[in-house]
Each structure stands twice: as C-alpha cells, then as structure tokens.
Amino acid sequence: KAKVAVLISGTGTNMAALLYAAKAEACPYELVLVASNNPDAAGLALANAEGIATWAHPHKGMDRNAFDALVDERLRAAGADYVALAGYMRILSDDFVARWAGRMLNIHPSLLPKYKGLHTHQHAIDAGDAYGGCSIHIVTPALDDGPVLAQTEVAIAPGDTAESLARRVQFAEHQLYPATLAAFVTRERNPDYLLGRVRELAMTLPEAD
Ligand code: GAR
C-alpha cells in the first residue's frame, strides 16, 4: 500500500474520512502519520485513538523554511510516499513543495479555479452562484493552484449561509478525498480504477522523483 502522511491544523474530519476509508482491505493507501502545526488540533487525538502515529509542533516564532524542513524530516522518517493536506492552514515554502512535487494533494472548499484562499462559501453565495463545492488538486507553489484531479458540485439552496453550505460541502469532501487519493496512488499500476479526471491527468503528469 502507498504510505500517506496527512497534515492538519484543525478538526481533521477529512483526515478521519481518509483514515476510515483506509481500513478497507482493498484501499490502496495507508496512513503512516498525521502531523500538525497545532498541538491542540482535535484530529490528533482521533488519529492517536485509531493507532496512527502523530506529530505536532507549533509553528509560532519559527521561520517558515525551518518549520517546513522539520515537517519534511518527520514525513520522511515515517516513510511517507505521499502527503495529503487536509485543512492544513499554512502556506508552504517553495522548498517543501518542490520536495513533494507530484506527490502532494490538497482539498479546497470551492470549485477551483474559483475562490482561492479563505471564505470560499461566502464568496460563492455573494456571487449568486448556483453551486459551491470542493476540489482536490495537486499542490504547486502558488496557493490553491495546480492541476485539479476531481470536484464535487454542491447546490446552493435558498437561505444558505456560509455555515450551512460548508456543512454540506464537507459531506462531499469526505466522499471525494479518499476516492481521489486512492485513484491517484494507483494511477500507474491500476488504470481501470481511476476517476475520469485523474485518468486524464495521469497521462500528462510528470513522474515524481
Ligand atoms: C475543509 O473544509 C477543507 O476543504 C478546508 O478546511 C476544512 C478542514 O476541515 N481547507 C481549506 O480551506 C484549505 N485552504 P477538517 O479539518 O474537518 O478536515
């Protein structure tokens, strides 16, 4: 199985979705580490209870490059092949992104390329969009950029607030992330398994080193 490290900063519901999907025998990945820049992240206790190794270190007062180098060291020590960002609310250094190029995914709560950054649901509501949603993309140096592997559209209902929409988008995220990660880590050996967009991109992506 592919070895995946998950980076979180908060609640960690997407990490939990990745973790529970990985309990299925047929799942092509396993979690080897859940790491955080926030020692109080609720997801750490959950991962611990489920027997997954965790590591946390506060980023406060540390230089971005130094902090990311520390994280990188832990990911490597854990034997990670891939990194899944799941509510990791830190901008990554270029060095870190380069080290994990083609092997790091992020989940973002909008239909990219719309609404990068924060307050995505409010932006979608304010713009009068019919749909919000979520995207999984390969991480490149620019924020919330990089090839989109998969998306789920979530209809915006009359009276939706950013909070009510966020809740429904999270249900969609919890389905989409495990499926997309599984498709991504098997893209070379298991073309039949791939989701449509992942299949299309697998043909054009450079090999990770
Ligand atoms: C998720 O909705 C994720 O899409 C979003 O943070 C939430 C984390 O929830 N990510 C971003 O906004 C990244 N820019 P979780 O901790 O319960 O998985």
Coordinates of C-alpha atoms and ligand atoms in Angstrom, one line a residue:
K1 CA 0.0 0.0 0.0
A2 CA 1.1 3.6 -0.6
K3 CA 2.2 5.3 2.5
V4 CA 0.4 8.6 3.1
A5 CA 1.1 11.3 5.7
V6 CA -1.8 13.8 6.4
L7 CA -1.2 17.4 7.5
I8 CA -3.9 19.0 9.5
S9 CA -4.4 22.2 11.5
G10 CA -7.9 21.7 13.0
T11 CA -10.8 19.4 13.4
G12 CA -9.5 16.8 11.0
T13 CA -12.8 15.4 9.6
N14 CA -11.2 14.9 6.2
M15 CA -8.3 13.1 7.8
A16 CA -10.8 10.9 9.6
A17 CA -12.5 10.2 6.2
L18 CA -9.1 9.2 4.7
L19 CA -8.4 7.1 7.8
Y20 CA -11.7 5.2 7.8
A21 CA -11.6 4.5 4.1
A22 CA -8.1 3.1 4.6
K23 CA -9.5 0.4 6.9
A24 CA -11.0 -1.3 3.9
E25 CA -8.8 -4.2 2.8
A26 CA -9.0 -3.0 -0.9
C27 CA -7.8 0.5 -0.1
P28 CA -4.6 1.1 -1.9
Y29 CA -3.1 3.5 0.7
E30 CA -2.5 3.5 4.4
L31 CA -1.9 6.5 6.8
V32 CA 1.6 6.4 8.3
L33 CA 1.5 9.8 10.1
V34 CA -0.9 12.6 11.0
A35 CA 1.2 15.8 11.5
S36 CA 0.1 19.3 12.6
N37 CA 1.4 22.8 13.2
N38 CA -1.2 22.9 16.0
P39 CA -0.7 20.6 19.0
D40 CA -4.3 21.2 20.0
A41 CA -5.8 20.1 16.7
A42 CA -8.7 17.8 17.6
G43 CA -7.8 15.4 14.8
L44 CA -4.5 14.4 16.5
A45 CA -6.4 12.8 19.4
L46 CA -8.6 10.9 17.0
A47 CA -5.7 9.7 14.9
N48 CA -4.0 8.6 18.1
A49 CA -7.0 6.7 19.3
E50 CA -7.1 4.9 15.9
G51 CA -3.4 3.9 16.4
I52 CA -1.9 6.2 13.8
A53 CA 1.4 7.9 14.7
T54 CA 1.0 11.6 15.2
W55 CA 3.4 14.5 15.5
A56 CA 2.8 18.2 16.2
H57 CA 4.9 21.2 16.6
P58 CA 3.7 24.8 16.9
H59 CA 5.0 27.0 14.1
K60 CA 4.8 30.2 16.1
G61 CA 8.1 32.0 16.2
M62 CA 9.7 29.7 13.7
D63 CA 11.0 30.7 10.2
R64 CA 8.8 29.1 7.5
N65 CA 11.6 27.3 5.9
A66 CA 12.9 25.9 9.1
F67 CA 9.5 24.7 10.2
D68 CA 8.8 23.1 6.8
A69 CA 12.2 21.4 7.0
L70 CA 11.2 19.9 10.4
V71 CA 7.9 18.6 9.0
D72 CA 9.7 17.2 5.9
E73 CA 12.1 15.3 8.2
R74 CA 9.2 13.7 10.1
L75 CA 7.4 12.8 6.9
R76 CA 10.5 11.1 5.6
A77 CA 11.2 9.4 8.9
A78 CA 7.6 8.0 8.8
G79 CA 8.3 6.6 5.3
A80 CA 5.7 8.6 3.6
D81 CA 5.3 8.3 -0.2
Y82 CA 2.5 10.9 -0.5
V83 CA 1.3 13.9 1.5
A84 CA -2.4 14.8 1.8
L85 CA -3.2 18.3 3.1
A86 CA -6.5 18.2 4.9
G87 CA -7.4 21.6 6.4
Y88 CA -3.7 22.5 6.8
M89 CA -3.9 26.2 7.1
R90 CA -0.3 27.1 6.4
I91 CA 1.3 28.4 3.3
L92 CA 4.1 26.0 2.4
S93 CA 7.6 27.0 1.5
D94 CA 8.7 26.5 -2.1
D95 CA 11.4 24.0 -1.0
F96 CA 8.8 21.9 0.7
V97 CA 6.5 22.0 -2.3
A98 CA 9.4 21.1 -4.6
R99 CA 10.4 18.1 -2.4
W100 CA 6.9 16.6 -2.7
A101 CA 6.2 17.7 -6.2
G102 CA 3.7 15.4 -7.9
R103 CA 3.1 13.6 -4.6
M104 CA 1.2 16.1 -2.5
L105 CA -2.6 16.7 -2.8
N106 CA -4.8 19.4 -1.2
I107 CA -8.6 19.6 -0.6
H108 CA -10.1 23.1 -1.1
P109 CA -13.7 24.1 -0.4
S110 CA -14.6 25.7 -3.7
L111 CA -14.9 24.8 -7.4
L112 CA -11.4 25.8 -8.4
P113 CA -10.2 28.0 -10.1
K114 CA -13.0 30.0 -8.4
Y115 CA -12.4 31.3 -4.9
K116 CA -8.9 30.5 -3.8
G117 CA -7.9 31.4 -0.2
L118 CA -10.4 31.9 2.6
H119 CA -14.2 32.5 2.9
T120 CA -14.9 30.4 -0.2
H121 CA -18.6 29.7 0.7
Q122 CA -19.4 33.3 1.4
H123 CA -17.9 34.3 -1.9
A124 CA -20.0 31.7 -3.8
I125 CA -23.2 32.9 -2.0
D126 CA -22.4 36.6 -2.6
A127 CA -21.7 36.0 -6.3
G128 CA -25.1 34.3 -6.6
D129 CA -23.6 31.1 -7.8
A130 CA -25.9 28.1 -8.3
Y131 CA -23.2 25.7 -7.0
G132 CA -20.4 25.7 -4.4
G133 CA -18.3 22.6 -3.9
C134 CA -14.9 21.2 -3.3
S135 CA -11.8 20.4 -5.3
I136 CA -8.8 18.1 -4.9
H137 CA -5.7 19.3 -6.6
I138 CA -2.0 18.6 -6.9
V139 CA 0.0 21.1 -4.9
T140 CA 2.2 23.5 -6.8
P141 CA 4.0 26.6 -5.4
A142 CA 1.0 29.0 -6.0
L143 CA -1.7 28.9 -3.4
D144 CA -4.7 26.7 -4.2
D145 CA -3.4 26.3 -7.7
G146 CA -2.2 23.2 -9.5
P147 CA -4.0 20.6 -11.6
V148 CA -7.4 19.7 -10.4
L149 CA -8.0 16.0 -10.0
A150 CA -11.6 15.9 -9.0
Q151 CA -14.5 18.1 -7.9
T152 CA -18.0 17.7 -6.4
E153 CA -20.6 20.4 -7.1
V154 CA -22.9 21.2 -4.2
A155 CA -26.1 23.1 -5.0
I156 CA -26.6 26.4 -3.1
A157 CA -30.1 26.4 -1.6
P158 CA -32.2 29.5 -0.9
G159 CA -31.3 30.8 2.5
D160 CA -28.0 29.0 2.7
T161 CA -25.4 30.7 4.9
A162 CA -21.6 30.1 4.6
E163 CA -22.0 27.7 7.6
S164 CA -24.9 25.7 6.2
L165 CA -23.2 25.4 2.8
A166 CA -19.9 24.5 4.4
R167 CA -21.6 21.6 6.3
R168 CA -22.9 20.1 3.0
V169 CA -19.7 20.6 1.2
Q170 CA -17.9 18.7 3.9
F171 CA -20.1 15.7 3.3
A172 CA -19.0 15.8 -0.3
E173 CA -15.3 16.3 0.7
H174 CA -15.4 13.2 2.9
Q175 CA -16.5 11.1 -0.2
L176 CA -14.3 12.8 -2.7
Y177 CA -10.9 12.8 -0.9
P178 CA -10.5 9.1 -0.2
A179 CA -11.7 8.1 -3.6
T180 CA -9.4 10.6 -5.4
L181 CA -6.4 9.8 -3.2
A182 CA -6.9 6.1 -3.9
A183 CA -7.2 6.7 -7.7
F184 CA -4.1 8.9 -7.6
V185 CA -1.8 6.5 -5.8
T186 CA -2.8 3.7 -8.2
R187 CA -2.6 5.7 -11.3
E188 CA 0.4 3.8 -12.8
R189 CA -0.5 0.3 -11.9
N190 CA -4.2 0.4 -12.0
P191 CA -5.6 2.5 -14.8
D192 CA -9.1 0.8 -14.6
Y193 CA -9.5 2.2 -11.1
L194 CA -9.0 5.9 -12.0
L195 CA -11.7 8.5 -11.7
G196 CA -12.2 10.3 -15.0
R197 CA -10.3 13.5 -14.4
V198 CA -7.5 11.6 -12.6
R199 CA -7.2 9.3 -15.6
E200 CA -6.9 12.3 -18.0
L201 CA -4.3 13.9 -15.8
A202 CA -2.3 10.7 -15.2
M203 CA -1.4 10.8 -18.9
T204 CA 0.1 14.3 -18.7
L205 CA 1.7 14.4 -15.2
P206 CA 5.4 14.3 -14.9
E207 CA 6.8 11.3 -12.9
A208 CA 7.6 12.1 -9.3
D209 CA 11.2 11.5 -8.4
Ligands
GAR1 C1 -12.1 21.6 4.9 O1 -13.4 22.0 4.5 C2 -11.1 21.9 3.8 O2 -11.7 21.9 2.5 C3 -10.7 23.3 4.2 O3 -10.7 23.3 5.6 C4 -11.6 22.3 6.1 C5 -10.9 21.4 7.1 O4 -11.8 20.7 7.8 N1 -9.5 23.7 3.6 C6 -9.1 24.9 3.3 O5 -9.8 25.9 3.5 C7 -7.7 25.0 2.7 N2 -7.5 26.3 2.2 P1 -11.4 19.4 8.5 O6 -10.2 19.8 9.5 O7 -12.6 18.9 9.3 O8 -10.9 18.3 7.5

